[in-house]
Coordinates of C-alpha atoms in Angstrom, one line a residue:
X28 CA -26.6 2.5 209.1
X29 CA -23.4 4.3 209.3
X30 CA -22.4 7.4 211.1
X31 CA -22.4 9.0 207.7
X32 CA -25.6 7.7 206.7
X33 CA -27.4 8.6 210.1
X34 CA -26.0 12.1 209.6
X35 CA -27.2 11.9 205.7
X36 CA -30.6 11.4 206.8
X37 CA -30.8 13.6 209.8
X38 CA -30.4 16.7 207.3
X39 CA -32.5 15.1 204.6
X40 CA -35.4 15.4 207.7
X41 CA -34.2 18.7 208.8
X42 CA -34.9 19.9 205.4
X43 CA -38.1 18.3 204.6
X44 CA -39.6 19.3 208.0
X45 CA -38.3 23.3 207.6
X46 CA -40.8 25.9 206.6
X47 CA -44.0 24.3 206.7
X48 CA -43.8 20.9 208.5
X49 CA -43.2 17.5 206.8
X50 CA -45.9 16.0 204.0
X51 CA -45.6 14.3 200.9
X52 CA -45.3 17.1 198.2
X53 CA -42.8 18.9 200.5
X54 CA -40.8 15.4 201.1
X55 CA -41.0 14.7 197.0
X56 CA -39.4 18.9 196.7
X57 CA -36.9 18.1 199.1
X58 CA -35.9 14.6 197.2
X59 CA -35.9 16.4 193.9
X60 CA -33.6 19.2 195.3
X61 CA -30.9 16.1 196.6
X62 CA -30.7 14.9 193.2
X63 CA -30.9 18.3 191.3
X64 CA -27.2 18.9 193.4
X65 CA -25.8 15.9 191.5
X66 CA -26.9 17.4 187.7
X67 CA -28.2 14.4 186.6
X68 CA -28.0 15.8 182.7
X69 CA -24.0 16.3 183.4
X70 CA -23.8 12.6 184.6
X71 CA -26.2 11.6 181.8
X72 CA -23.6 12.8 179.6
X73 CA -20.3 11.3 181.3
X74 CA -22.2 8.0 181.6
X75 CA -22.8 8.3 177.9
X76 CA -18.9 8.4 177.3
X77 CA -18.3 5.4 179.7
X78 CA -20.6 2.5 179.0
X79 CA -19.8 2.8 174.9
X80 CA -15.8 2.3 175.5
X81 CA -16.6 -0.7 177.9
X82 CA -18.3 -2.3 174.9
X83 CA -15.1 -0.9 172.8
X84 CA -12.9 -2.6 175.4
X85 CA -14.5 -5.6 175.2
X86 CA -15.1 -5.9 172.1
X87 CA -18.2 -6.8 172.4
X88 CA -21.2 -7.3 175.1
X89 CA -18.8 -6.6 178.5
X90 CA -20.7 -8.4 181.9
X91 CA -23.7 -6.9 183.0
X92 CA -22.9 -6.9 186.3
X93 CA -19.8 -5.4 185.4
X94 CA -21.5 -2.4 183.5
X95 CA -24.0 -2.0 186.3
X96 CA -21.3 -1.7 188.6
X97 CA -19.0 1.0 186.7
X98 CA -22.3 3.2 185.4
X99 CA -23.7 3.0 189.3
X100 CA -20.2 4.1 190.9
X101 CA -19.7 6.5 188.3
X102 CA -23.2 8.4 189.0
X103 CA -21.6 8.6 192.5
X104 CA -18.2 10.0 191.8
X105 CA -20.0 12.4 189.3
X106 CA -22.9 13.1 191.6
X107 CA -20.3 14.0 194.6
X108 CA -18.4 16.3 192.4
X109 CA -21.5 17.8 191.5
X110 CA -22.6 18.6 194.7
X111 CA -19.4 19.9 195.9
X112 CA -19.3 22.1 193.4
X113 CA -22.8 23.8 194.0
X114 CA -21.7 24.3 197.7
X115 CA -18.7 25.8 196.3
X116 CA -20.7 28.0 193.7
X117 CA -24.1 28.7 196.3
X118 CA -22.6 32.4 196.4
X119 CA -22.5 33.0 192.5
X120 CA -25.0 30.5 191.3
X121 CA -27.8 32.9 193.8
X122 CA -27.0 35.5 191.5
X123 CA -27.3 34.0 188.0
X124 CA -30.4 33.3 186.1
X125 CA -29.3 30.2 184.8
X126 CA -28.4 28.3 188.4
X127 CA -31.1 31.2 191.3
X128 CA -32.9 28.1 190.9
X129 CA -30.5 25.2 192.4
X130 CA -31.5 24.0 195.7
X131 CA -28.9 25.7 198.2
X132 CA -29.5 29.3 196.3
X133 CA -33.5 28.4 196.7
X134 CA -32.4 27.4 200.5
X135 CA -34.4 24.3 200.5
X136 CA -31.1 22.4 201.0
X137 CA -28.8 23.5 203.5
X138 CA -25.0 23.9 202.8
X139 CA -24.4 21.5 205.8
X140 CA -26.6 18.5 204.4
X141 CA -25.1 19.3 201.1
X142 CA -21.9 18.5 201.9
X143 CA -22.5 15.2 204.0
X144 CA -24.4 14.2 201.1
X145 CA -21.6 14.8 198.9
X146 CA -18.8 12.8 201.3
X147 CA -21.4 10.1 201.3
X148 CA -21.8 10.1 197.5
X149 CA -17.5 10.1 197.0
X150 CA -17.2 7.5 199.7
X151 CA -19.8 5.0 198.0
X152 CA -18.8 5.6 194.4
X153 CA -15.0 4.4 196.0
X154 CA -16.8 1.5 197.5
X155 CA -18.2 0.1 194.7
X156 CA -15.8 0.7 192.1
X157 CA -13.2 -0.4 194.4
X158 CA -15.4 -3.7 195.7
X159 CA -17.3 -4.6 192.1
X160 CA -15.0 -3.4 189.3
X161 CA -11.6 -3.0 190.7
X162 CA -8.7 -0.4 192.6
X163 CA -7.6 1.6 189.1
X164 CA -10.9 2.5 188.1
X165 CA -12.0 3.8 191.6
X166 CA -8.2 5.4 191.9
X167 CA -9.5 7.3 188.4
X168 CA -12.7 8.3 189.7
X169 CA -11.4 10.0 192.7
X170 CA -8.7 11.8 190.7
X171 CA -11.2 13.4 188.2
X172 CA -13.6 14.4 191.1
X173 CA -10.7 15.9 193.2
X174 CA -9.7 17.5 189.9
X175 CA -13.4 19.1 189.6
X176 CA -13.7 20.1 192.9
X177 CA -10.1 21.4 193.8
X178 CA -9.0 22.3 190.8
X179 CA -11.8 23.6 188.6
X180 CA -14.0 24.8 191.2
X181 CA -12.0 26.2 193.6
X182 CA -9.0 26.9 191.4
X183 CA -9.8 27.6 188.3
X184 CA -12.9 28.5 187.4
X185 CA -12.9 32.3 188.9
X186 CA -9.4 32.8 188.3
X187 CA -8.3 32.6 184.3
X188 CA -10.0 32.7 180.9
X189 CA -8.8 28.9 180.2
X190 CA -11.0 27.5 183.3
X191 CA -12.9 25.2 181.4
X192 CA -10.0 24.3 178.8
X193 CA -8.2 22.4 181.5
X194 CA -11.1 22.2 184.0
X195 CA -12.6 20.0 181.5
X196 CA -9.9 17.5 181.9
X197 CA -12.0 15.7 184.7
X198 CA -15.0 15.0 182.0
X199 CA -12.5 13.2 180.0
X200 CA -11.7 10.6 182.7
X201 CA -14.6 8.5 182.4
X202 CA -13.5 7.5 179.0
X203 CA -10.3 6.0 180.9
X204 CA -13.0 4.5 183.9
X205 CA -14.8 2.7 181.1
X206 CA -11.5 1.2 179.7
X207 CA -10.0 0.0 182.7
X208 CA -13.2 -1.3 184.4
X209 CA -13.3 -4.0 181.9
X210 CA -9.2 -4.5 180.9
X211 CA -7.4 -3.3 184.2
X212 CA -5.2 -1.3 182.6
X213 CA -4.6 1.6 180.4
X214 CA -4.0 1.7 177.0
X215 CA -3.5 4.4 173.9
X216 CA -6.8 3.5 173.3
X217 CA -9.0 5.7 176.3
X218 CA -6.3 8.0 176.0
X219 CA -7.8 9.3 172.2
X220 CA -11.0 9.1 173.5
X221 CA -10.4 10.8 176.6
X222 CA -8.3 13.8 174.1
X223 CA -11.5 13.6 171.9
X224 CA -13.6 14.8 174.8
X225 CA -10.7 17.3 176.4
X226 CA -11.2 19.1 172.5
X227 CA -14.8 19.1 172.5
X228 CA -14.8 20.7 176.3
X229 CA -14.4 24.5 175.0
X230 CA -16.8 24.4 172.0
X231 CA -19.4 22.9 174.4
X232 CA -19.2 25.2 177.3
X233 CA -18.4 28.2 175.4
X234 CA -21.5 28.3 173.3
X235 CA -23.3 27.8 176.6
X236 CA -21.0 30.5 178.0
X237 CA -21.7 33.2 175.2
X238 CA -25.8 32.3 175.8
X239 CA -25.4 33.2 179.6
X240 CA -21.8 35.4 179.3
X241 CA -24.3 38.6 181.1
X242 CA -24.8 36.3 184.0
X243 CA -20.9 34.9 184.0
X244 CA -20.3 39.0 183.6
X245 CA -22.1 40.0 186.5
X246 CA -20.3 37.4 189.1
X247 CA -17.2 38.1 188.0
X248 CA -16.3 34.4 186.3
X249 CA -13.8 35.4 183.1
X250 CA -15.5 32.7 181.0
X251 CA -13.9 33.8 177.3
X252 CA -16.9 34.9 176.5
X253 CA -16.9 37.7 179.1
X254 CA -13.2 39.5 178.5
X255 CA -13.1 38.6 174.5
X256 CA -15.7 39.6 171.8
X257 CA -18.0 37.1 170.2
X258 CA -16.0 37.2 166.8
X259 CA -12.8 35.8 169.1
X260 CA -15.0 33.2 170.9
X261 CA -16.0 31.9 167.5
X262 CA -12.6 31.7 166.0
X263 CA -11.8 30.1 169.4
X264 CA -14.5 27.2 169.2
X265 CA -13.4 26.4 165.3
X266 CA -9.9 25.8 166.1
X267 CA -10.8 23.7 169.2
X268 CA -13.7 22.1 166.7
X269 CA -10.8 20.9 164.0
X270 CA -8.4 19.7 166.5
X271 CA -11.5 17.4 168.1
X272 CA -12.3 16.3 165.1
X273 CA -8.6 15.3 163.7
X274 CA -8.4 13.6 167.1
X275 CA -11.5 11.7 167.0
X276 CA -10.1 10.2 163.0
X277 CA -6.8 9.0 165.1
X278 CA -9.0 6.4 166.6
X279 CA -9.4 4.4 163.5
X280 CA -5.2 3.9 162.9
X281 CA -4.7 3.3 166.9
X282 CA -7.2 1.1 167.8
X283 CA -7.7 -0.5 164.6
X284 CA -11.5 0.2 164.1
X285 CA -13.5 -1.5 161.9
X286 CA -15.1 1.0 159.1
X287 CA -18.4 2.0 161.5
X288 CA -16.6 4.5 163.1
X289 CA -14.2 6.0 161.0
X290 CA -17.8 6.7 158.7
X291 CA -19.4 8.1 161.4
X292 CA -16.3 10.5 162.7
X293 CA -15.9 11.6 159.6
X294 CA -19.5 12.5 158.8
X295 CA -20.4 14.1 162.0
X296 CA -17.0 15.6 162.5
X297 CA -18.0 17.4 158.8
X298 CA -21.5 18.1 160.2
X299 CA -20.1 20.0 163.1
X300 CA -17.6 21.7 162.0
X301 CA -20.3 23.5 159.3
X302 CA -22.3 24.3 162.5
X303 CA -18.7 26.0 164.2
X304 CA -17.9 27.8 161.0
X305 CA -21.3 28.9 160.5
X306 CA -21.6 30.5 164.4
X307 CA -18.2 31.9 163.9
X308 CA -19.9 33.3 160.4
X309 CA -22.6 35.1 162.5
X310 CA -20.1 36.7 165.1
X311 CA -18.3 38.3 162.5
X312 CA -21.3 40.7 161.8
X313 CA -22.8 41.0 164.8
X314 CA -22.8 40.7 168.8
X315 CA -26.2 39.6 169.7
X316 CA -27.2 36.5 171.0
X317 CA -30.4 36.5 168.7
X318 CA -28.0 36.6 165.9
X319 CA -25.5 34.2 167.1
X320 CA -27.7 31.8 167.9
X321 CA -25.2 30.0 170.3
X322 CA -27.2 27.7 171.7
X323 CA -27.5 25.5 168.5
X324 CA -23.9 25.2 168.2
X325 CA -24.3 23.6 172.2
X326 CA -27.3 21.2 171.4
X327 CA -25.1 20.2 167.9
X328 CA -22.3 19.3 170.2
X329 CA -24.4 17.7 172.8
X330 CA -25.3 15.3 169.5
X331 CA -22.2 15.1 168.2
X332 CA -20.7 13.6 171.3
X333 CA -23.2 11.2 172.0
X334 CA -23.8 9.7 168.4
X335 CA -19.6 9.8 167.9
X336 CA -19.5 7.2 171.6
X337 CA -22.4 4.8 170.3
X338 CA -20.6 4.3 167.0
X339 CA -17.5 3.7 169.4
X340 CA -19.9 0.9 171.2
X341 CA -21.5 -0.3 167.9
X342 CA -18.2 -1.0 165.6
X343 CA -17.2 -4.0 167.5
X344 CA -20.4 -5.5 167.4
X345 CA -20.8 -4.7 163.6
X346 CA -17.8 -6.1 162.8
X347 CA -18.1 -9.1 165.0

């Protein structure tokens, strides 16, 4: 085992064996807390937007061991920034409903072993995607996590209203990881893909924003939602909504699609953008959440995102 690892496991035993001695339930706690740092439903998400454009790229099936590769030094890269970011964030995230619970606010993980789990995470997602899948794609991955940590997290995100507009630009990468891991090279391609997801950023976390904009409020984090009224966020979130949308149709004429996805852009782009009008509806005569109801347009974009990649994955195989 390496230095990194020995040190890895050292604080993994440190914390299992702190208040109240080592056992099996506390162990279990302590192994749930590890991967709670790496927000497995954010890497379930960036995953999602990865494996579909390697079956786009190779227009069809790409190598299993090639997708196994990509997906498992992706969770890495995005587990790492993840991590980073909570020991970043322990300060603010111990004050807001919607994070007290995390692992280093709860102290059951200590900032220290956060961190070397973090370096050991970043250094074997390089590994692998350097080793398995090749030097571009791991280059990528460690851009968008340095992006994430440096610039959203400790740039960004406390300091300006547009945090997550540009902070977001690290989500989009893994479009560009899935590309290159099976074609070695970039292409216009990734590049809608990766603008489809850089529009869909700001109606996403905004909706999520306006649910918890009390808690954003109260740790000083100028989120839109907390220095503009609702009726601004919504007008916000349909603009950003119509551009996604016009972006996502761009795929069809640039990458020569067959007519799966083009039906399916169009038909969920509609659907959503009746879910952003309609919040934007509710703003307009009132400021309460209950009202609002933000949190559907956030699960609707959670959908939106995830059926819009599988019909990227499908219309290659459809039309083959």
């Amino acid at each position: 085992m390496t230095h990194a690892g020995q040190s890895a496991a050292d604080a993994l035993h440190d914390d299992a064996t702190a208040s109240g001695g080592p056992g099996p339930a506390r162990f279990r706690d302590v192994v749930a807390a590890y991967v709670g740092l790496t927000k497995p439903r954010v890497i379930e998400l960036l995953l999602l937007t990865t494996v579909p454009v390697m079956f786009f790229a190779a227009r069809g099936v790409p190598p299993l061991g090639l997708v196994l590769a990509t997906v498992v030094g992706g969770t890495f890269s995005a587990g790492s920034a993840s991590v980073f970011n909570c020991v970043y964030d322990r300060d603010i995230d111990e004050q807001m409903r919607r994070t007290r619970r995390r692992a280093l606010p709860r102290h059951i993980v200590s900032a220290r072993a956060a961190m070397v789990f973090g370096l050991v995470l970043g250094v074997a997602s390089v590994v692998v995607l350097y080793v398995w899948v090749n030097p571009l794609s791991a280059l990528l991955a460690v851009a968008a996590e340095a992006f994430y940590v440096f610039g959203y997290t400790m740039v960004l995100k406390r300091r300006t209203t547009q945090n997550i507009v540009w902070g977001g630009l690290a989500g989009c990468f893994p479009a560009l990881i899935g590309w290159t891991a099976v074609t070695g090279e970039l292409a216009w391609t990734p590049v809608v893909l990766f603008m489809v997801v850089f529009f869909w950023t700001p109606p996403h976390t905004w909706a999520l924003a306006l649910r918890y904009r009390e808690d954003y409020a109260n740790v000083d984090v100028p989120m839109l939602p907390v220095v503009a009224p609702a009726r601004e966020v919504g007008r916000q979130i349909v603009l950003y909504s119509w551009v996604m949308v016009a972006t996502s149709l761009l795929l069809w004429p640039v990458a020569g699609t067959g007519p799966v996805y083009p039906v399916v852009a169009t038909v969920l782009g509609a659907v959503f953008l009746v879910e952003a009008h309609r919040m934007w509806g509710r703003t307009k005569s009132a400021d309460d959440l209950a009202t609002i109801q933000p949190m559907r347009l956030f699960h609707s974009s959670n959908l939106y995102l995830s059926l819009l990649f599988v019909a990227v994955a499908l219309d290659p195989l459809l039309l083959g």
